[in-house]
């Protein structure tokens, strides 16, 4: 059968037409062996001989396998749906054409092979069919040229998608027994590597030119990788190398004893850095950037060229009209007819553009040799992207030395200069071409430059950390240095969508307070601040859709849990940012299942969540891994259904409840002893399963957005701390803050600190067992013995250690440490609040209690507590401020007002100086500052440590008799420095 007469799909025909006018030059060159080798240990399965391909063919393919070779199939080899069956027959014709047409040029071969690969990528039922068709094409024809090209196409397919479990071992047996020469080891390697991945595995993009050339030469691929330390390493990559694997090999090469996890690589493209999820494949990042850039630049250049051509055509027509108008009054003399040869030559020089650039339909898979310059590179073993190209060779290859530079040469000259190439004019022998022909040549130059640009940019790979694994440590100096460099780069770069504007501002303040980063301790402080405070930064992001709300666009997976996000756009410097829709902790997760190739299902304690994504297999694998690592060694279980009984020795609980296991002797098989909600007892094990420890951070984050939304509504102005009435004005500071309190306590509930301790303190579950639950209030009362663990149950051991350091005993008051820890670690703020409140409750030591209340005044003004703790702290301060007999009634009122300000404005941005800190702890928290008014008049104003600019402006306006809010907003305060040479305007929400 003449394969060149086989029809091809319309979509492929359109692609061939669009690429027929381009010049295609290889961007791959030979390099030295890499510094970092791929570290894959591959072994054939011990039972591989038990899976001969003939058995699979007889059992699964049956009569379809008996169809003759070299001819179009009449029916598919595997069982398919009717729609897929028709596509399978079309694919087989393309396979025959790929294997049997020896006239295919390099770019046509790649485009045809990519089309076949894309069918397997986008339609999973066709994957086994394509692989079986390739086995059918190469069966028993090891030495024929057709079979060798079939093996080449098989290697391409095994580079992009994997067979099903029913076909993987028979296909591995087939390539091991029948693969000719180097194709045997090549296909074995790709199959064994891909079978280690979560099934079904598939690449997102077809192979790039680098991978195509490497498979043709049976060589290896090498890339240049950079680090934030300005290091450069060459590393080997394979078809199935993930970003996490490549980064792990590189860091292990740099001397790390254990290969770290959670790292990946980023690619610098035209639109900035493109991050690669650690579970995605490096060559997908390469191929995706190549595809996107080619389409974008080609479309842009084509539109520019078409516009330029239209302008020149119009100009040419106007010139012809003027020329005819000038010649119309004059009668020219008769001239002899031009010779026929001249007419024929002129006709050949100006053919229609469509005739030159578009082949006839259906387009043949051969292209005239004059369209493809013969530029060859010998690639025996190792392949990489080319770093440069000779501009003169490039221009000569396009122009051929047979035409002059047309009028649109300015566009080409600018493009070449942008790429760093020298502009060189090629002499002409035939004179100027017609406009249509010049436009066609312009397309060739533009598209050729695009190919070179892509391969130059592909060298800009950068190693970066993407996600922390549960209980991961990062104490190695090299790792700390890389992490700090990465954090600082993204802090001062506004294009990182993972960091919000507020998170970036706080990190800049922290970096401004840290003078030197040479010490590993300071570097670890910065890394922990970013890890704990940046919600989406150290998160693996996956595109998804399909939740109940319909708004979810992105699933974030981190060491803390799952986050449903959407991408929002707004005006400003950072128009693109992520918005949290819903979050789940691993303690809420019962199981995760892969329902189909593009569907993942999460079984949560209160709902079933299904998400659709082309990364479903990767999502399932990473969530399952994180959940298993947290469950391992955990002393908590989750209830699969409710258990209620009247027996007091048994523990009652509801479905989804998290029970802490407690040790006890004499347990019968099938029973456990545990506690939940301050109660303990026995319960059957068959209605529970191991669970990740409950995470207090998740409760904190789940209510933070609610608090932010509630703080935006303006409310009337409150009374001062001494009870005197002040003029009511919408938008005042304390009025807005009290609206927050009202929104969180609108049900007139009683929020006692004892109740908070019973819910979230570490020893709440064991206290019922030790003392029968007689007095839970002791958990929030003064103690002279330093704590050995954090009061709140933290699953992070680092936070637990820092909480112990911050504890305030009777002999020491580490106020500086408390303030600094609260500034850097937002998750530790509730712990600091609880510790200070504990040490000021029923404290009989007057001096120690006074020092504790002053520290609470400092803490409430410097940073707020979480929305979870806020109702309990507010209730406590409210009760004390209304008790005239309490010795710290006035201080509690100051603390309450400071907390209100912090809830709205976020607290102080910078750590107080040592002088101010000592003054606050000594009870001196206010100073009188002269406010200079126009005309040289000074207005003395009393400013407290946590006063905001709006309060001072309102006080000034009250003295001037200004009550209208619009008039008040016209005033502002400026800070004067260096004897008035520099001024800084303060926003009304800034603390003075």
mmCIF file of N, CA, C and O in Angstrom, residues 61 134 147 178 184 353 406 414 425 494 566 614 626 732 747 847 902 961 984:
data_model
loop_
_atom_site.group_PDB
_atom_site.id
_atom_site.type_symbol
_atom_site.label_atom_id
_atom_site.label_comp_id
_atom_site.label_asym_id
_atom_site.label_seq_id
_atom_site.Cartn_x
_atom_site.Cartn_y
_atom_site.Cartn_z
ATOM 1 N N UNK A 61 -6.300 -8.587 22.364
ATOM 2 C CA UNK A 61 -6.453 -8.070 21.007
ATOM 3 C C UNK A 61 -7.236 -9.025 20.110
ATOM 4 O O UNK A 61 -7.923 -8.579 19.188
ATOM 5 N N UNK A 134 1.554 0.221 17.323
ATOM 6 C CA UNK A 134 2.994 0.292 17.062
ATOM 7 C C UNK A 134 3.639 -1.077 17.210
ATOM 8 O O UNK A 134 4.557 -1.432 16.442
ATOM 9 N N UNK A 147 10.191 -0.681 10.232
ATOM 10 C CA UNK A 147 10.131 -1.061 11.642
ATOM 11 C C UNK A 147 10.969 -0.136 12.508
ATOM 12 O O UNK A 147 10.575 0.211 13.622
ATOM 13 N N UNK A 178 12.364 -7.848 21.541
ATOM 14 C CA UNK A 178 12.350 -7.562 20.106
ATOM 15 C C UNK A 178 12.934 -6.216 19.735
ATOM 16 O O UNK A 178 13.038 -5.926 18.533
ATOM 17 N N UNK A 184 16.129 -0.983 22.123
ATOM 18 C CA UNK A 184 15.732 -1.874 23.204
ATOM 19 C C UNK A 184 15.960 -1.212 24.562
ATOM 20 O O UNK A 184 15.040 -1.109 25.379
ATOM 21 N N UNK A 353 0.904 35.047 -3.843
ATOM 22 C CA UNK A 353 1.488 34.581 -2.574
ATOM 23 C C UNK A 353 0.928 33.243 -2.168
ATOM 24 O O UNK A 353 1.604 32.423 -1.571
ATOM 25 N N UNK A 406 13.721 43.839 1.579
ATOM 26 C CA UNK A 406 12.536 44.606 1.210
ATOM 27 C C UNK A 406 12.343 45.791 2.147
ATOM 28 O O UNK A 406 13.075 45.976 3.115
ATOM 29 N N UNK A 414 15.223 45.145 13.865
ATOM 30 C CA UNK A 414 14.992 45.328 15.301
ATOM 31 C C UNK A 414 14.879 43.990 16.017
ATOM 32 O O UNK A 414 15.350 43.825 17.136
ATOM 33 N N UNK A 425 23.462 42.742 5.598
ATOM 34 C CA UNK A 425 22.721 42.855 4.345
ATOM 35 C C UNK A 425 23.286 41.885 3.326
ATOM 36 O O UNK A 425 24.501 41.812 3.122
ATOM 37 N N UNK A 494 7.275 42.189 42.585
ATOM 38 C CA UNK A 494 5.820 42.303 42.691
ATOM 39 C C UNK A 494 5.076 41.328 41.796
ATOM 40 O O UNK A 494 3.840 41.347 41.764
ATOM 41 N N UNK A 566 -9.193 30.836 44.076
ATOM 42 C CA UNK A 566 -9.512 31.356 42.753
ATOM 43 C C UNK A 566 -8.588 32.528 42.457
ATOM 44 O O UNK A 566 -8.093 33.205 43.368
ATOM 45 N N UNK A 614 -6.518 17.827 35.053
ATOM 46 C CA UNK A 614 -5.616 16.981 34.283
ATOM 47 C C UNK A 614 -4.412 16.536 35.107
ATOM 48 O O UNK A 614 -3.581 15.783 34.614
ATOM 49 N N UNK A 626 1.320 13.147 51.944
ATOM 50 C CA UNK A 626 1.337 14.062 53.079
ATOM 51 C C UNK A 626 0.465 13.527 54.221
ATOM 52 O O UNK A 626 0.842 13.593 55.394
ATOM 53 N N UNK A 732 -14.731 56.276 62.801
ATOM 54 C CA UNK A 732 -13.699 56.421 63.818
ATOM 55 C C UNK A 732 -13.056 55.088 64.125
ATOM 56 O O UNK A 732 -13.612 54.036 63.871
ATOM 57 N N UNK A 747 -24.378 37.056 69.565
ATOM 58 C CA UNK A 747 -25.364 36.152 70.137
ATOM 59 C C UNK A 747 -25.399 36.206 71.661
ATOM 60 O O UNK A 747 -26.018 35.367 72.304
ATOM 61 N N UNK A 847 4.031 42.618 92.245
ATOM 62 C CA UNK A 847 4.981 43.138 91.263
ATOM 63 C C UNK A 847 4.929 42.319 89.971
ATOM 64 O O UNK A 847 4.937 42.870 88.868
ATOM 65 N N UNK A 902 -5.522 47.081 67.011
ATOM 66 C CA UNK A 902 -4.726 46.057 66.331
ATOM 67 C C UNK A 902 -5.576 45.220 65.386
ATOM 68 O O UNK A 902 -5.114 44.806 64.316
ATOM 69 N N UNK A 961 -13.558 72.838 66.028
ATOM 70 C CA UNK A 961 -14.997 72.852 65.817
ATOM 71 C C UNK A 961 -15.432 72.221 64.508
ATOM 72 O O UNK A 961 -16.537 72.513 64.032
ATOM 73 N N UNK A 984 7.484 63.098 55.852
ATOM 74 C CA UNK A 984 6.845 61.818 55.528
ATOM 75 C C UNK A 984 5.388 61.900 55.941
ATOM 76 O O UNK A 984 5.078 62.118 57.112
#
